[in-house]
Amino acid sequence: MEQIARAAALLGAGICMGIGALGPGVGEGFVAGKACEGIARSPENANLITRTMLVGQAVSESTGIYSLVIALLLIFST
Amino acid sequence: MTVTTEILQIASYLGAGIGVGIASLSAGIGEGYTAGHTAHSFMRQPKAGDSLVNSMLVSQAVTETGAIFALVIALLLIFGGFTDPAGGWFKAAALLSAGIAVGVGSVGPGFGSGYSGGQASKAIGRMPKQNNAITGNMLIGQALAQAGSIFALVVSLLLLYSTPNQPADATLGEVILKCAAFLGGGLAIGIGTLGPGAAIGFVAGRANDMIGRFPKERASIIKTMFLGAAVSESTAIYSLVISFLLIFAI
């Protein structure tokens, strides 16, 4: 039984990281795409736009990192 | 239950079918999107015909990459001779997982590359003189987007060739454990590259469109594109790490 539980944890780790990477990836890409657009339209604000983009991406990234942590926990501490 | 040649064949054929089927989906849609925008641009700028067709063909070739990877893995699965029953359930799980990994892993990059190509055609239609700058940027963006499908190909080949055979004295628990780890590794890289692949394509597409509209800002647009694409790629790399851990460290 223990090994079945561990097997479920391992399968869960894979699914967790896979699906967890989906959202941040799409979100960060959307931010970057819109930032390219913004810089093209108002180049004088390039620094401000880049800064906003990075802050936005850092926040989006957080759920990806949660998935990574949970996946590592599932692999190593179950 | 001992593994027979038939079970390994079932796993291989299932993996091959699922892989090529899913991978073709996004490549088809992506290439169609590019062709659609190219046709639309023809209407606006019939004189730019040659450069539009060139850009479209290059873009479609790159978009096809993921589907070709899946095709190669499927052919290996079908004809590669992975039918030795000594591999046991370990091998059966690895074969199925290899097909799923490369198939699902090609979806995001396929959509992304197609979007990038479509936006490039649109931009060339608007500003035919910027043809070279736009096509160049399109290719860089598509190369970044395809990184995900290359990760999936690597994991898939490792699953095919570097996974151990099932030891004769393996208990049921060990077998279930290892099978779950292999399936989890394939799913992690497969689904994990979906988001980054599609998103990097989106970044490249917006950058192409904007280089077409504001060619003077090219340098800063490309800089932002690289920065944004690198951050988007990070989750694909997390997935790759988890998938290596699941395949080799368990």
CSV table of C-alpha atoms in Angstrom, one decimal:
chain,number,residue,atom,x,y,z
A,1,MET,CA,0.0,0.0,0.0
A,2,GLU,CA,2.8,2.4,0.9
A,3,GLN,CA,4.3,2.0,-2.5
A,4,ILE,CA,1.0,2.7,-4.2
A,5,ALA,CA,0.8,5.9,-2.2
A,6,ARG,CA,4.3,6.9,-3.2
A,7,ALA,CA,3.6,6.0,-6.9
A,8,ALA,CA,0.6,8.3,-6.7
A,9,ALA,CA,2.8,11.0,-5.3
A,10,LEU,CA,5.3,10.6,-8.1
A,11,LEU,CA,2.6,10.7,-10.8
A,12,GLY,CA,1.1,13.7,-9.0
A,13,ALA,CA,4.5,15.5,-9.0
A,14,GLY,CA,4.7,15.2,-12.8
A,15,ILE,CA,1.2,16.4,-13.4
A,16,CYS,CA,1.6,19.2,-10.9
A,17,MET,CA,4.7,20.6,-12.5
A,18,GLY,CA,3.3,20.1,-16.0
A,19,ILE,CA,0.0,21.8,-15.5
A,20,GLY,CA,1.5,24.3,-13.1
A,21,ALA,CA,3.9,25.5,-15.7
A,22,LEU,CA,1.1,26.1,-18.2
A,23,GLY,CA,-0.4,29.2,-16.6
A,24,PRO,CA,2.7,31.2,-15.7
A,25,GLY,CA,4.2,30.5,-19.2
A,26,VAL,CA,1.2,31.8,-21.0
A,27,GLY,CA,0.7,34.7,-18.6
A,28,GLU,CA,4.4,35.9,-18.8
A,29,GLY,CA,4.4,35.6,-22.5
A,30,PHE,CA,1.3,37.7,-22.8
A,31,VAL,CA,2.9,40.4,-20.6
A,32,ALA,CA,6.1,40.4,-22.7
A,33,GLY,CA,4.1,40.6,-25.9
A,34,LYS,CA,2.2,43.6,-24.7
A,35,ALA,CA,5.4,45.2,-23.4
A,36,CYS,CA,6.9,44.9,-26.9
A,37,GLU,CA,3.8,46.7,-28.2
A,38,GLY,CA,4.0,49.4,-25.6
A,39,ILE,CA,7.7,50.1,-26.1
A,40,ALA,CA,7.1,50.4,-29.9
A,41,ARG,CA,4.2,52.9,-29.4
A,42,SER,CA,5.9,55.0,-26.7
A,43,PRO,CA,9.6,54.4,-26.8
A,44,GLU,CA,10.4,57.2,-24.3
A,45,ASN,CA,8.7,55.1,-21.6
A,46,ALA,CA,10.8,52.0,-22.4
A,47,ASN,CA,12.4,51.8,-18.9
A,48,LEU,CA,9.1,52.1,-17.1
A,49,ILE,CA,7.5,49.5,-19.3
A,50,THR,CA,10.3,47.0,-18.9
A,51,ARG,CA,10.2,47.5,-15.2
A,52,THR,CA,6.5,46.9,-15.1
A,53,MET,CA,6.9,43.9,-17.3
A,54,LEU,CA,9.4,42.3,-15.0
A,55,VAL,CA,7.4,43.0,-11.9
A,56,GLY,CA,4.3,41.5,-13.5
A,57,GLN,CA,6.2,38.4,-14.7
A,58,ALA,CA,7.7,37.9,-11.2
A,59,VAL,CA,4.2,37.8,-9.7
A,60,SER,CA,3.0,35.4,-12.5
A,61,GLU,CA,6.0,33.2,-11.9
A,62,SER,CA,5.1,32.7,-8.3
A,63,THR,CA,2.5,30.0,-9.1
A,64,GLY,CA,5.1,28.2,-11.3
A,65,ILE,CA,7.5,28.2,-8.3
A,66,TYR,CA,4.7,26.9,-6.0
A,67,SER,CA,4.3,24.0,-8.4
A,68,LEU,CA,8.0,23.3,-8.4
A,69,VAL,CA,8.1,23.3,-4.6
A,70,ILE,CA,5.1,21.0,-4.4
A,71,ALA,CA,6.6,18.7,-7.0
A,72,LEU,CA,9.9,18.5,-5.2
A,73,LEU,CA,8.1,17.9,-1.9
A,74,LEU,CA,6.1,15.1,-3.5
A,75,ILE,CA,9.2,13.5,-4.9
A,76,PHE,CA,11.5,13.8,-1.9
A,77,SER,CA,9.4,13.9,1.3
A,78,THR,CA,6.7,11.3,0.7
B,1,MET,CA,1.6,-10.7,-14.2
B,2,THR,CA,4.5,-11.1,-16.5
B,3,VAL,CA,5.0,-8.8,-19.4
B,4,THR,CA,4.7,-10.3,-22.9
B,5,THR,CA,5.8,-9.0,-26.2
B,6,GLU,CA,2.2,-8.0,-27.0
B,7,ILE,CA,2.0,-5.7,-23.9
B,8,LEU,CA,5.1,-3.9,-25.0
B,9,GLN,CA,3.7,-3.6,-28.5
B,10,ILE,CA,0.4,-2.2,-27.1
B,11,ALA,CA,2.3,0.4,-25.1
B,12,SER,CA,4.5,1.4,-28.2
B,13,TYR,CA,1.5,1.6,-30.6
B,14,LEU,CA,-0.6,3.6,-28.1
B,15,GLY,CA,2.3,6.0,-27.4
B,16,ALA,CA,3.0,6.4,-31.2
B,17,GLY,CA,-0.6,7.1,-32.0
B,18,ILE,CA,-1.2,9.6,-29.2
B,19,GLY,CA,2.0,11.4,-29.8
B,20,VAL,CA,1.6,12.0,-33.5
B,21,GLY,CA,-2.1,12.7,-33.2
B,22,ILE,CA,-1.7,15.5,-30.6
B,23,ALA,CA,1.5,16.9,-32.2
B,24,SER,CA,-0.1,17.2,-35.6
B,25,LEU,CA,-3.0,19.2,-34.1
B,26,SER,CA,-1.1,22.3,-33.2
B,27,ALA,CA,1.3,22.2,-36.2
B,28,GLY,CA,-1.7,22.1,-38.5
B,29,ILE,CA,-3.5,25.0,-36.8
B,30,GLY,CA,-0.3,27.0,-36.6
B,31,GLU,CA,0.6,26.6,-40.2
B,32,GLY,CA,-2.9,27.3,-41.3
B,33,TYR,CA,-2.9,30.6,-39.2
B,34,THR,CA,0.3,31.6,-41.0
B,35,ALA,CA,-1.1,30.8,-44.4
B,36,GLY,CA,-4.3,32.7,-43.7
B,37,HIS,CA,-2.5,35.9,-42.7
B,38,THR,CA,-0.2,35.5,-45.8
B,39,ALA,CA,-3.3,35.3,-48.1
B,40,HIS,CA,-4.8,38.3,-46.4
B,41,SER,CA,-1.5,40.3,-46.9
B,42,PHE,CA,-1.5,39.3,-50.6
B,43,MET,CA,-4.7,41.2,-50.9
B,44,ARG,CA,-3.3,44.3,-49.4
B,45,GLN,CA,0.1,44.2,-51.1
B,46,PRO,CA,0.1,42.0,-54.2
B,47,LYS,CA,3.6,43.4,-55.1
B,48,ALA,CA,5.2,41.8,-52.0
B,49,GLY,CA,4.1,38.4,-53.2
B,50,ASP,CA,7.6,36.8,-53.4
B,51,SER,CA,8.8,37.9,-49.9
B,52,LEU,CA,5.4,36.9,-48.4
B,53,VAL,CA,5.6,33.4,-49.8
B,54,ASN,CA,9.2,33.0,-48.7
B,55,SER,CA,8.4,34.1,-45.2
B,56,MET,CA,5.4,31.8,-45.1
B,57,LEU,CA,7.3,28.8,-46.2
B,58,VAL,CA,10.2,29.3,-43.8
B,59,SER,CA,7.7,29.9,-40.9
B,60,GLN,CA,5.7,26.7,-41.8
B,61,ALA,CA,8.9,24.7,-41.9
B,62,VAL,CA,9.8,25.8,-38.4
B,63,THR,CA,6.3,25.2,-37.1
B,64,GLU,CA,6.4,21.7,-38.5
B,65,THR,CA,9.4,20.8,-36.3
B,66,GLY,CA,7.4,19.6,-33.3
B,67,ALA,CA,5.3,17.3,-35.5
B,68,ILE,CA,8.4,15.9,-37.1
B,69,PHE,CA,9.9,15.1,-33.7
B,70,ALA,CA,6.7,13.3,-32.9
B,71,LEU,CA,6.8,11.4,-36.2
B,72,VAL,CA,10.4,10.3,-35.5
B,73,ILE,CA,9.6,9.1,-32.0
B,74,ALA,CA,6.5,7.3,-33.4
B,75,LEU,CA,8.5,5.5,-36.1
B,76,LEU,CA,11.1,4.5,-33.4
B,77,LEU,CA,8.3,3.2,-31.2
B,78,ILE,CA,6.8,1.2,-34.0
B,79,PHE,CA,9.9,-0.1,-35.7
B,80,GLY,CA,12.6,0.3,-33.0
B,81,GLY,CA,12.3,-3.2,-31.8
B,82,PHE,CA,11.4,-2.4,-28.2
B,83,THR,CA,9.6,-5.8,-27.8
B,84,ASP,CA,12.0,-7.7,-25.6
B,85,PRO,CA,9.8,-9.0,-22.7
B,86,ALA,CA,12.9,-8.6,-20.4
B,87,GLY,CA,12.1,-4.9,-20.2
B,88,GLY,CA,9.0,-5.7,-18.2
B,89,TRP,CA,6.5,-3.1,-17.0
B,90,PHE,CA,9.2,-0.5,-16.6
B,91,LYS,CA,9.7,-0.5,-20.3
B,92,ALA,CA,6.0,-0.5,-21.1
B,93,ALA,CA,5.5,2.6,-19.0
B,94,ALA,CA,8.5,4.3,-20.5
B,95,LEU,CA,7.4,3.6,-24.1
B,96,LEU,CA,3.9,5.0,-23.5
B,97,SER,CA,5.3,8.0,-21.7
B,98,ALA,CA,7.8,8.7,-24.5
B,99,GLY,CA,5.0,9.1,-27.0
B,100,ILE,CA,2.9,11.2,-24.7
B,101,ALA,CA,5.8,13.5,-23.8
B,102,VAL,CA,6.8,14.4,-27.4
B,103,GLY,CA,3.2,14.6,-28.5
B,104,VAL,CA,1.9,17.0,-25.8
B,105,GLY,CA,5.2,18.8,-25.7
B,106,SER,CA,4.9,19.8,-29.4
B,107,VAL,CA,1.5,21.5,-28.9
B,108,GLY,CA,2.6,24.8,-27.3
B,109,PRO,CA,5.6,25.4,-29.7
B,110,GLY,CA,3.4,24.6,-32.7
B,111,PHE,CA,0.8,27.2,-31.7
B,112,GLY,CA,3.5,29.7,-30.8
B,113,SER,CA,5.5,29.4,-34.0
B,114,GLY,CA,2.4,29.6,-36.1
B,115,TYR,CA,1.3,32.8,-34.4
B,116,SER,CA,4.7,34.3,-34.8
B,117,GLY,CA,4.7,33.4,-38.5
B,118,GLY,CA,1.2,34.8,-39.0
B,119,GLN,CA,2.0,38.1,-37.4
B,120,ALA,CA,5.2,38.3,-39.5
B,121,SER,CA,3.2,37.9,-42.7
B,122,LYS,CA,0.8,40.6,-41.6
B,123,ALA,CA,3.7,42.9,-40.8
B,124,ILE,CA,5.4,42.3,-44.2
B,125,GLY,CA,2.0,43.0,-45.9
B,126,ARG,CA,2.0,46.3,-44.2
B,127,MET,CA,5.6,47.2,-44.7
B,128,PRO,CA,7.2,45.2,-47.5
B,129,LYS,CA,10.5,47.1,-47.1
B,130,GLN,CA,11.0,45.7,-43.6
B,131,ASN,CA,10.9,42.1,-45.0
B,132,ASN,CA,14.4,41.1,-43.8
B,133,ALA,CA,14.1,42.6,-40.3
B,134,ILE,CA,10.7,41.0,-39.8
B,135,THR,CA,11.6,37.5,-41.1
B,136,GLY,CA,14.8,37.5,-39.1
B,137,ASN,CA,12.9,38.4,-35.9
B,138,MET,CA,10.3,35.8,-36.7
B,139,LEU,CA,13.0,33.1,-37.0
B,140,ILE,CA,14.6,34.1,-33.7
B,141,GLY,CA,11.2,34.0,-31.9
B,142,GLN,CA,10.3,30.7,-33.4
B,143,ALA,CA,13.6,29.2,-32.4
B,144,LEU,CA,13.0,30.3,-28.8
B,145,ALA,CA,9.5,28.9,-28.9
B,146,GLN,CA,10.7,25.5,-30.3
B,147,ALA,CA,13.0,25.0,-27.3
B,148,GLY,CA,10.1,23.3,-25.5
B,149,SER,CA,9.6,20.7,-28.2
B,150,ILE,CA,13.4,20.0,-28.1
B,151,PHE,CA,13.2,19.5,-24.3
B,152,ALA,CA,10.3,17.1,-25.0
B,153,LEU,CA,12.3,15.2,-27.6
B,154,VAL,CA,15.3,14.8,-25.3
B,155,VAL,CA,13.1,13.4,-22.5
B,156,SER,CA,11.4,11.1,-24.9
B,157,LEU,CA,14.7,9.7,-26.3
B,158,LEU,CA,15.9,9.3,-22.7
B,159,LEU,CA,12.8,7.4,-21.8
B,160,LEU,CA,13.3,5.2,-24.9
B,161,TYR,CA,17.0,4.4,-24.5
B,162,SER,CA,18.1,5.2,-20.9
B,163,THR,CA,15.5,3.5,-18.8
B,164,PRO,CA,16.4,0.4,-17.0
B,165,ASN,CA,14.8,-3.0,-17.5
B,166,GLN,CA,12.6,-4.4,-14.8
B,167,PRO,CA,14.8,-6.6,-12.4
B,168,ALA,CA,13.6,-10.2,-12.1
B,169,ASP,CA,12.9,-9.8,-8.3
B,170,ALA,CA,11.0,-6.5,-8.5
B,171,THR,CA,8.0,-6.4,-6.2
B,172,LEU,CA,4.6,-5.2,-7.3
B,173,GLY,CA,5.1,-2.0,-5.3
B,174,GLU,CA,8.4,-1.2,-7.0
B,175,VAL,CA,6.9,-1.8,-10.4
B,176,ILE,CA,4.0,0.6,-9.7
B,177,LEU,CA,6.4,3.1,-8.3
B,178,LYS,CA,8.7,3.1,-11.3
B,179,CYS,CA,5.8,3.1,-13.8
B,180,ALA,CA,4.2,6.1,-12.1
B,181,ALA,CA,7.6,8.0,-12.1
B,182,PHE,CA,8.1,7.4,-15.8
B,183,LEU,CA,4.5,8.5,-16.7
B,184,GLY,CA,4.9,11.5,-14.4
B,185,GLY,CA,8.2,12.5,-16.1
B,186,GLY,CA,6.6,12.4,-19.5
B,187,LEU,CA,3.5,14.3,-18.5
B,188,ALA,CA,5.6,17.0,-16.7
B,189,ILE,CA,7.7,17.9,-19.7
B,190,GLY,CA,4.8,17.4,-22.1
B,191,ILE,CA,2.2,19.7,-20.4
B,192,GLY,CA,4.9,21.9,-19.0
B,193,THR,CA,6.1,23.2,-22.3
B,194,LEU,CA,2.6,24.0,-23.5
B,195,GLY,CA,2.4,27.4,-21.8
B,196,PRO,CA,5.9,28.6,-22.5
B,197,GLY,CA,5.9,27.5,-26.1
B,198,ALA,CA,2.7,29.2,-26.9
B,199,ALA,CA,3.6,32.3,-25.0
B,200,ILE,CA,7.1,32.8,-26.5
B,201,GLY,CA,5.4,32.5,-29.9
B,202,PHE,CA,3.0,35.3,-28.8
B,203,VAL,CA,5.8,37.5,-27.7
B,204,ALA,CA,7.6,37.0,-31.0
B,205,GLY,CA,4.4,37.6,-32.9
B,206,ARG,CA,3.7,40.9,-31.2
B,207,ALA,CA,7.4,41.9,-31.7
B,208,ASN,CA,7.1,41.1,-35.4
B,209,ASP,CA,3.9,43.2,-35.7
B,210,MET,CA,5.5,46.1,-33.9
B,211,ILE,CA,8.7,46.0,-35.9
B,212,GLY,CA,6.5,46.2,-39.0
B,213,ARG,CA,4.7,49.3,-37.6
B,214,PHE,CA,7.6,51.1,-35.9
B,215,PRO,CA,10.9,49.9,-37.6
B,216,LYS,CA,12.9,52.6,-35.8
B,217,GLU,CA,12.3,51.0,-32.4
B,218,ARG,CA,13.6,47.6,-33.6
B,219,ALA,CA,16.5,47.4,-31.1
B,220,SER,CA,14.5,48.0,-28.0
B,221,ILE,CA,11.6,45.8,-29.2
B,222,ILE,CA,14.0,42.9,-29.7
B,223,LYS,CA,15.6,43.5,-26.3
B,224,THR,CA,12.2,43.3,-24.6
B,225,MET,CA,11.3,40.2,-26.6
B,226,PHE,CA,14.4,38.4,-25.5
B,227,LEU,CA,14.0,39.4,-21.8
B,228,GLY,CA,10.3,38.4,-21.8
B,229,ALA,CA,10.9,35.1,-23.6
B,230,ALA,CA,13.7,34.2,-21.2
B,231,VAL,CA,11.4,34.7,-18.2
B,232,SER,CA,8.6,32.7,-19.9
B,233,GLU,CA,10.9,29.9,-20.6
B,234,SER,CA,11.7,29.4,-16.9
B,235,THR,CA,8.7,27.2,-16.2
B,236,ALA,CA,9.6,24.9,-19.1
B,237,ILE,CA,13.0,24.5,-17.4
B,238,TYR,CA,11.4,23.7,-14.0
B,239,SER,CA,9.4,21.0,-15.8
B,240,LEU,CA,12.6,19.6,-17.4
B,241,VAL,CA,14.3,19.4,-14.0
B,242,ILE,CA,11.3,17.6,-12.4
B,243,SER,CA,11.1,15.2,-15.3
B,244,PHE,CA,14.8,14.3,-15.1
B,245,LEU,CA,14.4,13.8,-11.3
B,246,LEU,CA,11.4,11.5,-11.9
B,247,ILE,CA,13.1,9.5,-14.6
B,248,PHE,CA,16.6,9.1,-13.0
B,249,ALA,CA,16.4,9.9,-9.3
B,250,ILE,CA,13.6,7.6,-8.3
